[in-house]
Coordinates of C-alpha atoms in Angstrom, one line a residue:
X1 CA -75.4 71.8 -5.9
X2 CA -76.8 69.1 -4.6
X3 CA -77.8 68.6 -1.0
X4 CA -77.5 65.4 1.0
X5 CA -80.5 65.4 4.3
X6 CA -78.5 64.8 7.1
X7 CA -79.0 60.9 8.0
X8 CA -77.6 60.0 4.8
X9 CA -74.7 62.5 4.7
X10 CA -74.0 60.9 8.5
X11 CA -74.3 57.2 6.8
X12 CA -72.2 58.1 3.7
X13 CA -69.3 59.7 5.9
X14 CA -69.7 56.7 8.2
X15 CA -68.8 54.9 5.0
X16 CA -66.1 56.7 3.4
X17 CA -64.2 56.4 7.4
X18 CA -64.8 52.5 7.0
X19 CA -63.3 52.4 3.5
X20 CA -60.4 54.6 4.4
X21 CA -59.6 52.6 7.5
X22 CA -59.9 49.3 5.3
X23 CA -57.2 50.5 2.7
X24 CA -55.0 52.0 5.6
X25 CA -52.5 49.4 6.2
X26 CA -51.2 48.5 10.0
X27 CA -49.1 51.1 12.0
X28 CA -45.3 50.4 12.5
X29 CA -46.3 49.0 16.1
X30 CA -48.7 46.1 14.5
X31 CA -46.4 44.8 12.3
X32 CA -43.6 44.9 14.6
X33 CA -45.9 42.9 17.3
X34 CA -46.6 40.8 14.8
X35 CA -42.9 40.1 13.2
X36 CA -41.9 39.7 16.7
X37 CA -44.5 37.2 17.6
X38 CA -44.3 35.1 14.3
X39 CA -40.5 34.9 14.7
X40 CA -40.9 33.5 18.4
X41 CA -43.5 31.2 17.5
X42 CA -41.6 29.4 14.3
X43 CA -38.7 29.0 16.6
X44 CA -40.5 27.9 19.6
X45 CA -42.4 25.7 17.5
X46 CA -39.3 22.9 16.7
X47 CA -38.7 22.7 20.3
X48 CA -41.5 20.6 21.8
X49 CA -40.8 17.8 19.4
X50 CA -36.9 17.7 20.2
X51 CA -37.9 17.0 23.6
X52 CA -40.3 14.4 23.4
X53 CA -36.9 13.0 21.1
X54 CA -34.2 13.7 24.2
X55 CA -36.6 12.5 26.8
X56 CA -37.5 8.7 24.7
X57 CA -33.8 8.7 23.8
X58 CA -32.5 8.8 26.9
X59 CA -34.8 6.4 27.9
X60 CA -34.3 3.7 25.0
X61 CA -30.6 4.0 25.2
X62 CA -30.2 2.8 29.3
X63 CA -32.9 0.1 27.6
X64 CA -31.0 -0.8 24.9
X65 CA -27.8 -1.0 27.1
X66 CA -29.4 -2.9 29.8
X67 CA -30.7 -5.5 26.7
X68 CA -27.0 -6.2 25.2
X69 CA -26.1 -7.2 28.6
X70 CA -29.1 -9.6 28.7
X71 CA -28.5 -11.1 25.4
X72 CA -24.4 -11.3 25.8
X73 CA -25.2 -13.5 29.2
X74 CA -28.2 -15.6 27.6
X75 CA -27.3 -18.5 26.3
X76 CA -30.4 -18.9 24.3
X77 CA -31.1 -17.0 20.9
X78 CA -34.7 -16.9 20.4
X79 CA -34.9 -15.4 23.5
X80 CA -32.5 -13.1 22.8
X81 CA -34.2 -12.0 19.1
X82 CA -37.4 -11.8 20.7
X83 CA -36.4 -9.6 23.2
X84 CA -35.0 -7.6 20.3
X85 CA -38.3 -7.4 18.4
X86 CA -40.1 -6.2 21.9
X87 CA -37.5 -3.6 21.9
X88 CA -38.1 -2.4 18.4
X89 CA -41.9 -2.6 18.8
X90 CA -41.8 -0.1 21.8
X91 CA -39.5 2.1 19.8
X92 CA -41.7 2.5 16.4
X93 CA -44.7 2.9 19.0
X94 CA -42.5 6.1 20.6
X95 CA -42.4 7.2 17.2
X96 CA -45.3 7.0 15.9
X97 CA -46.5 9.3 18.9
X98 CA -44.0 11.3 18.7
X99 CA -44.6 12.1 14.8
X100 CA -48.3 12.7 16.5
X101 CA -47.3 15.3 18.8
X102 CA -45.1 16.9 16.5
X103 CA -47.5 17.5 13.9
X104 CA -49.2 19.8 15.8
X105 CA -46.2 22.2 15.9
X106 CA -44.8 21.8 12.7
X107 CA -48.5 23.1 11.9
X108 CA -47.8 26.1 14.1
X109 CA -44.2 26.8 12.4
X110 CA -45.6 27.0 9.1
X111 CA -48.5 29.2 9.9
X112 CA -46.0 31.5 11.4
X113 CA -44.6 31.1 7.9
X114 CA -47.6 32.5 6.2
X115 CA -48.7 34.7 8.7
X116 CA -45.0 36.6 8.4
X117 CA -44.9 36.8 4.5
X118 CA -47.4 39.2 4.8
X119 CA -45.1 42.0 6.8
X120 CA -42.4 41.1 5.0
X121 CA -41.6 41.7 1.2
X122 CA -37.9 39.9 1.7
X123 CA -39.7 37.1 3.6
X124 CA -42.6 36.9 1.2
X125 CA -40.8 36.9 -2.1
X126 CA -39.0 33.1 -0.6
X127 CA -41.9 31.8 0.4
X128 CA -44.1 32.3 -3.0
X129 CA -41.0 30.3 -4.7
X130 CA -42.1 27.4 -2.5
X131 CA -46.1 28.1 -2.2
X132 CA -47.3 24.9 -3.5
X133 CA -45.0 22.4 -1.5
X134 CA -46.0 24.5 1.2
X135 CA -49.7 24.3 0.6
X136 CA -49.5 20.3 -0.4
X137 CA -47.6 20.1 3.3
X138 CA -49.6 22.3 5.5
X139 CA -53.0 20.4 4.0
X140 CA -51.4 17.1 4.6
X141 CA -50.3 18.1 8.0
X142 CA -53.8 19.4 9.1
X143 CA -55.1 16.2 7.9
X144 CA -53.1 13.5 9.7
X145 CA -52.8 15.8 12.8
X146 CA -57.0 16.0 13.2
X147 CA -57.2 12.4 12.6
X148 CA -54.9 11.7 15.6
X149 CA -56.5 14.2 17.6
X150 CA -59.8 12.1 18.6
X151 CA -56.6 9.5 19.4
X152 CA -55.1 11.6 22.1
X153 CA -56.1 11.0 25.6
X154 CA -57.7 14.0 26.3
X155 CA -58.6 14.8 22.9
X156 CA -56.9 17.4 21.3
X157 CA -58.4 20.6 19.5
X158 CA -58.6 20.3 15.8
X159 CA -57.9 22.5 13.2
X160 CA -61.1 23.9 12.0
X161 CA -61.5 24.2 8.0
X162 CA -61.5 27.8 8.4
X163 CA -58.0 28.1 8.5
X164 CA -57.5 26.2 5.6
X165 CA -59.7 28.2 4.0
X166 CA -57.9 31.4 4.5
X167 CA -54.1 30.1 4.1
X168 CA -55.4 28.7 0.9
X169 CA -57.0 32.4 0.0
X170 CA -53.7 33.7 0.7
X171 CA -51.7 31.2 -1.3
X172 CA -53.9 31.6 -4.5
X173 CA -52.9 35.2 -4.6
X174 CA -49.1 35.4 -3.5
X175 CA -47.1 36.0 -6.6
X176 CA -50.0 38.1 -8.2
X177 CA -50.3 40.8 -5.3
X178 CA -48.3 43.1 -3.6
X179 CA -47.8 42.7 -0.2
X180 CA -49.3 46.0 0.9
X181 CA -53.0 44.6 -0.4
X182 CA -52.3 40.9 0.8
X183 CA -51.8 42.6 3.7
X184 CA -55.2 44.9 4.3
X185 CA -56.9 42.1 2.7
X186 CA -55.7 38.8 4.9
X187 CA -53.6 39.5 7.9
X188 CA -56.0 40.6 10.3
X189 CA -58.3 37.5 9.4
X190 CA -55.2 35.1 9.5
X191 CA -54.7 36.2 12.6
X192 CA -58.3 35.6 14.1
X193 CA -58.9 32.4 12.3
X194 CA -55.9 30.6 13.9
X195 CA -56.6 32.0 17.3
X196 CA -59.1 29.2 18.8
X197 CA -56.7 26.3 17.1
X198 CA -53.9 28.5 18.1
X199 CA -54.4 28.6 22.1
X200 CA -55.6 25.1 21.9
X201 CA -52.4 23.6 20.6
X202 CA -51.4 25.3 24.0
X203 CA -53.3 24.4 26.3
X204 CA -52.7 20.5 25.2
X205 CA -49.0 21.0 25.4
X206 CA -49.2 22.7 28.9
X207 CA -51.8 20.3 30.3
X208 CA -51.4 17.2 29.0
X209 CA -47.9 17.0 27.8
X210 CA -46.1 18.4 29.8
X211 CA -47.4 16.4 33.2
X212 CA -46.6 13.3 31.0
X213 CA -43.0 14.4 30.1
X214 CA -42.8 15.6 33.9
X215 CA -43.9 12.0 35.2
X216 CA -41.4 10.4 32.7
X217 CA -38.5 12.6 33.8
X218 CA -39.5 11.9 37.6
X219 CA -39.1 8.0 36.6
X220 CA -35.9 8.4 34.5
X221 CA -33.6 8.4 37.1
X222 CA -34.5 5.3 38.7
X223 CA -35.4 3.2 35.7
X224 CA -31.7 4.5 34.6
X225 CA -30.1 3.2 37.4
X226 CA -31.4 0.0 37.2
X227 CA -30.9 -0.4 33.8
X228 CA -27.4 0.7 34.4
X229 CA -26.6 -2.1 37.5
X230 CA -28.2 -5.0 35.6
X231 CA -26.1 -4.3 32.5
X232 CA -23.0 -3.6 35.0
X233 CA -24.2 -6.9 36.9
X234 CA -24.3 -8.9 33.5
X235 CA -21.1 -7.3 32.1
X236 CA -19.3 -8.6 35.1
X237 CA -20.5 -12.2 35.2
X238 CA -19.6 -12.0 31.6
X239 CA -16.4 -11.1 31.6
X240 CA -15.3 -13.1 34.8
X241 CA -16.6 -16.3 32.9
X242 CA -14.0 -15.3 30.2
X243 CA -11.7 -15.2 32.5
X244 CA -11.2 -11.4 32.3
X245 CA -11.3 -8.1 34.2
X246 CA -14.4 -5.9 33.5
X247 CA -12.0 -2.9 34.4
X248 CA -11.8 -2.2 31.0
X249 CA -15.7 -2.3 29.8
X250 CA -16.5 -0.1 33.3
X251 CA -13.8 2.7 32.0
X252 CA -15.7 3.0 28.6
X253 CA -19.4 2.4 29.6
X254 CA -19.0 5.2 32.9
X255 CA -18.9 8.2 30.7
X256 CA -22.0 7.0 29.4
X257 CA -23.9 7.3 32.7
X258 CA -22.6 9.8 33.8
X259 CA -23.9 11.8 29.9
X260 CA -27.1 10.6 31.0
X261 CA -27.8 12.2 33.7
X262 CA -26.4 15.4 32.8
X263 CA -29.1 14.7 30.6
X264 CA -31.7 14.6 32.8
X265 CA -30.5 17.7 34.5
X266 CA -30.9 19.9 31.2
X267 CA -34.2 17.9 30.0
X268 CA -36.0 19.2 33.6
X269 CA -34.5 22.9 33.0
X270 CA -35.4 22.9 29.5
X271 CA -39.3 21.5 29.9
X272 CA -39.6 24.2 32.4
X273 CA -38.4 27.0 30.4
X274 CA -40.0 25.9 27.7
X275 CA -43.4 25.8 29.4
X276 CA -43.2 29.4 30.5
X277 CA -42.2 30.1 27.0
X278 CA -45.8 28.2 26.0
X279 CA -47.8 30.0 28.3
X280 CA -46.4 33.4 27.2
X281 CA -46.8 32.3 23.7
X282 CA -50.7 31.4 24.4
X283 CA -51.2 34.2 26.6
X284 CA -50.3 36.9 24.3
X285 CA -51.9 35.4 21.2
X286 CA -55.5 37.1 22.2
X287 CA -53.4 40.5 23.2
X288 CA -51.8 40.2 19.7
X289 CA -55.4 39.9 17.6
X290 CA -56.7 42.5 19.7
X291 CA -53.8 45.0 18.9
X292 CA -53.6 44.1 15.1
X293 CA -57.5 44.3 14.8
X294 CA -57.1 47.8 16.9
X295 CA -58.1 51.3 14.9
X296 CA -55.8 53.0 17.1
X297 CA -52.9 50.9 18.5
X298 CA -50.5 52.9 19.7
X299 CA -46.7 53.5 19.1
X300 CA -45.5 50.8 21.5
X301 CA -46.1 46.9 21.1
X302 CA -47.9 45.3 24.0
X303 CA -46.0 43.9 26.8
X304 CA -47.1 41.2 26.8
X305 CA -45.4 40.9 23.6
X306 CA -42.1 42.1 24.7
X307 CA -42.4 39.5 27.6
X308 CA -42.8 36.9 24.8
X309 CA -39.5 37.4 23.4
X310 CA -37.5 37.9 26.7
X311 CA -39.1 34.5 27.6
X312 CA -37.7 32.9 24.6
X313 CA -34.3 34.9 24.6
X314 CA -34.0 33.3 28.1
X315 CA -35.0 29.5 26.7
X316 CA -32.7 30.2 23.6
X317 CA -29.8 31.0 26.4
X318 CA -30.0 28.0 28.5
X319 CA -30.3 25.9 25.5
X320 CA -26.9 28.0 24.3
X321 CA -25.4 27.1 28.4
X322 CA -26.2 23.3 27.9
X323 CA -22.9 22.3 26.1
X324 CA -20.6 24.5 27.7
X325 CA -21.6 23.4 31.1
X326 CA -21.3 19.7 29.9
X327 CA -17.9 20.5 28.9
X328 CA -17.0 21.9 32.0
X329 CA -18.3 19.3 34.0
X330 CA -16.5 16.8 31.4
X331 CA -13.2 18.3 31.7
X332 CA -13.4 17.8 35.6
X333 CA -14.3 14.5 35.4
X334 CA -12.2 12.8 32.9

């Protein structure tokens, strides 16, 4: 029999406990924290950019309708097709930083992708049919979106190569592994590779997007209004030249303003819901790496966690509340 001196019977059982706990997948509490978080941050993640949309819509459309009544009363056309190529100038500009801000979400969403094909063998079994457009897209995104980063104004957080690295790790092997040793061998690392990039994204949209979508809201309403009188102002010298009643045009184009600013009424719920949503999301992404990285977790997933979801149930409810209130206030009106 052969004897082992003490130190190295202590190192080699030190050993054999580090192996064990390497090939021990997650408790049923880490991989419901982290379903549950990967699920709210995919869906939370296509939200941001519909807002930026709403909130340049609604501002290009009392613009656009404040233009046709311009050009119907001006009586001279290169004035009028110039204004016309102003106005489609400032609309690809919206655009292109739109597509800018977005990037950095639809980044975000398709992590959450990855990250949750590794607790889920329904979940990963679609996404490996799709791997390499998935691969080809995230790379593309990562690149265009840390190019406009040094754009932004503050700068934004890039993505460092690191999580490239690993999401391309993963992807060589889906299809070849199971999803019990994709797991052991990648989720824990996915998770604290993306966390810097991760809370950065959120920070940006919390303090510098949001204060500029706040200061455009607070400016809607009265660039709206006098958008709405000049085109009201031009529709009526118009029409009385023709020799008609505007009565008409004014039953039509009311219904318009008054969409509008039930517009702005949702678009000032919805970026504050969706900020307290964002800062749950960011807050609980350190809680999250901690727990998954945890030896001994627990049964329960954090609150924090929990909070997360409740925080996006409750955005995902006024978002529900938006068109049946409009219809209510519709069916009063009209």
């Amino acid at each position: 029999m052969h004897y082992l001196p003490p130190i190295r019977s202590g190192l080699f059982l030190i050993a054999i406990s580090l192996f064990c706990s390497c090939s021990i997948g997650l408790k049923t509490a880490q991989v419901n924290a982290v379903e549950k978080y990967t699920v709210v941050t995919k869906g939370v993640s296509i939200i941001p950019p519909d807002v930026y949309n709403r909130v340049y819509q609604l501002r290009s459309q009392t613009q656009t309708l404040q233009l046709s009544g311009v050009i119907a009363t001006n009586e001279s056309a290169r004035e009028s097709v110039e204004a016309l190529q102003l106005d489609l100038n400032d609309k690809l500009k919206f655009l292109d930083m739109v597509d800018s801000f977005a990037y950095a979400y639809r980044i975000v969403g398709k992590y959450a992708d990855l990250v949750h094909c590794l607790i889920s063998e329904s979940y990963l079994k679609d996404f490996t049919k799709n791997k390499k457009e998935w691969q080809t897209s995230f790379d593309g995104l990562v690149t265009t979106y840390n190019a406009a980063c040094v754009q932004r104004v503050p700068p934004s957080t890039s993505i460092p190569p690191s999580v490239g690295s690993i999401a391309a790790n993963i992807i060589k092997e889906l299809g070849s592994a199971k999803i019990n040793s994709l797991q052991k061998k990648y989720l824990k690392a996915a998770i604290s590779t993306a966390r810097k990039p991760f809370e950065g994204i959120c920070d940006d949209f919390l303090n510098t997007d949001i204060p500029k979508i706040q200061k455009e809201l607070s400016e809607l309403p009265s660039f709206i209004n006098e958008n709405f009188k000049d085109f009201l102002n031009n529709l009526k010298a118009y029409e009385t030249k023709q020799g008609n009643s505007p009565y008409n045009y004014y039953k039509l184009y009311l219904p318009i303003y008054l969409n509008w600013q039930v517009q702005l009424r949702e678009l000032n719920t919805l970026v504050n819901q969706l900020r307290v949503c964002i800062l749950s999301l960011r807050n609980s992404y350190g809680v999250l790496d901690d727990f998954v990285s945890s030896a001994n977790p627990g049964k329960e997933v954090p609150k924090e966690i929990v909070q997360l979801e409740a925080d996006y149930t409750n955005l995902l409810d006024t978002i529900a509340k938006f068109s049946v209130a409009r219809d209510r206030l519709f069916k009063i009106t009209y």
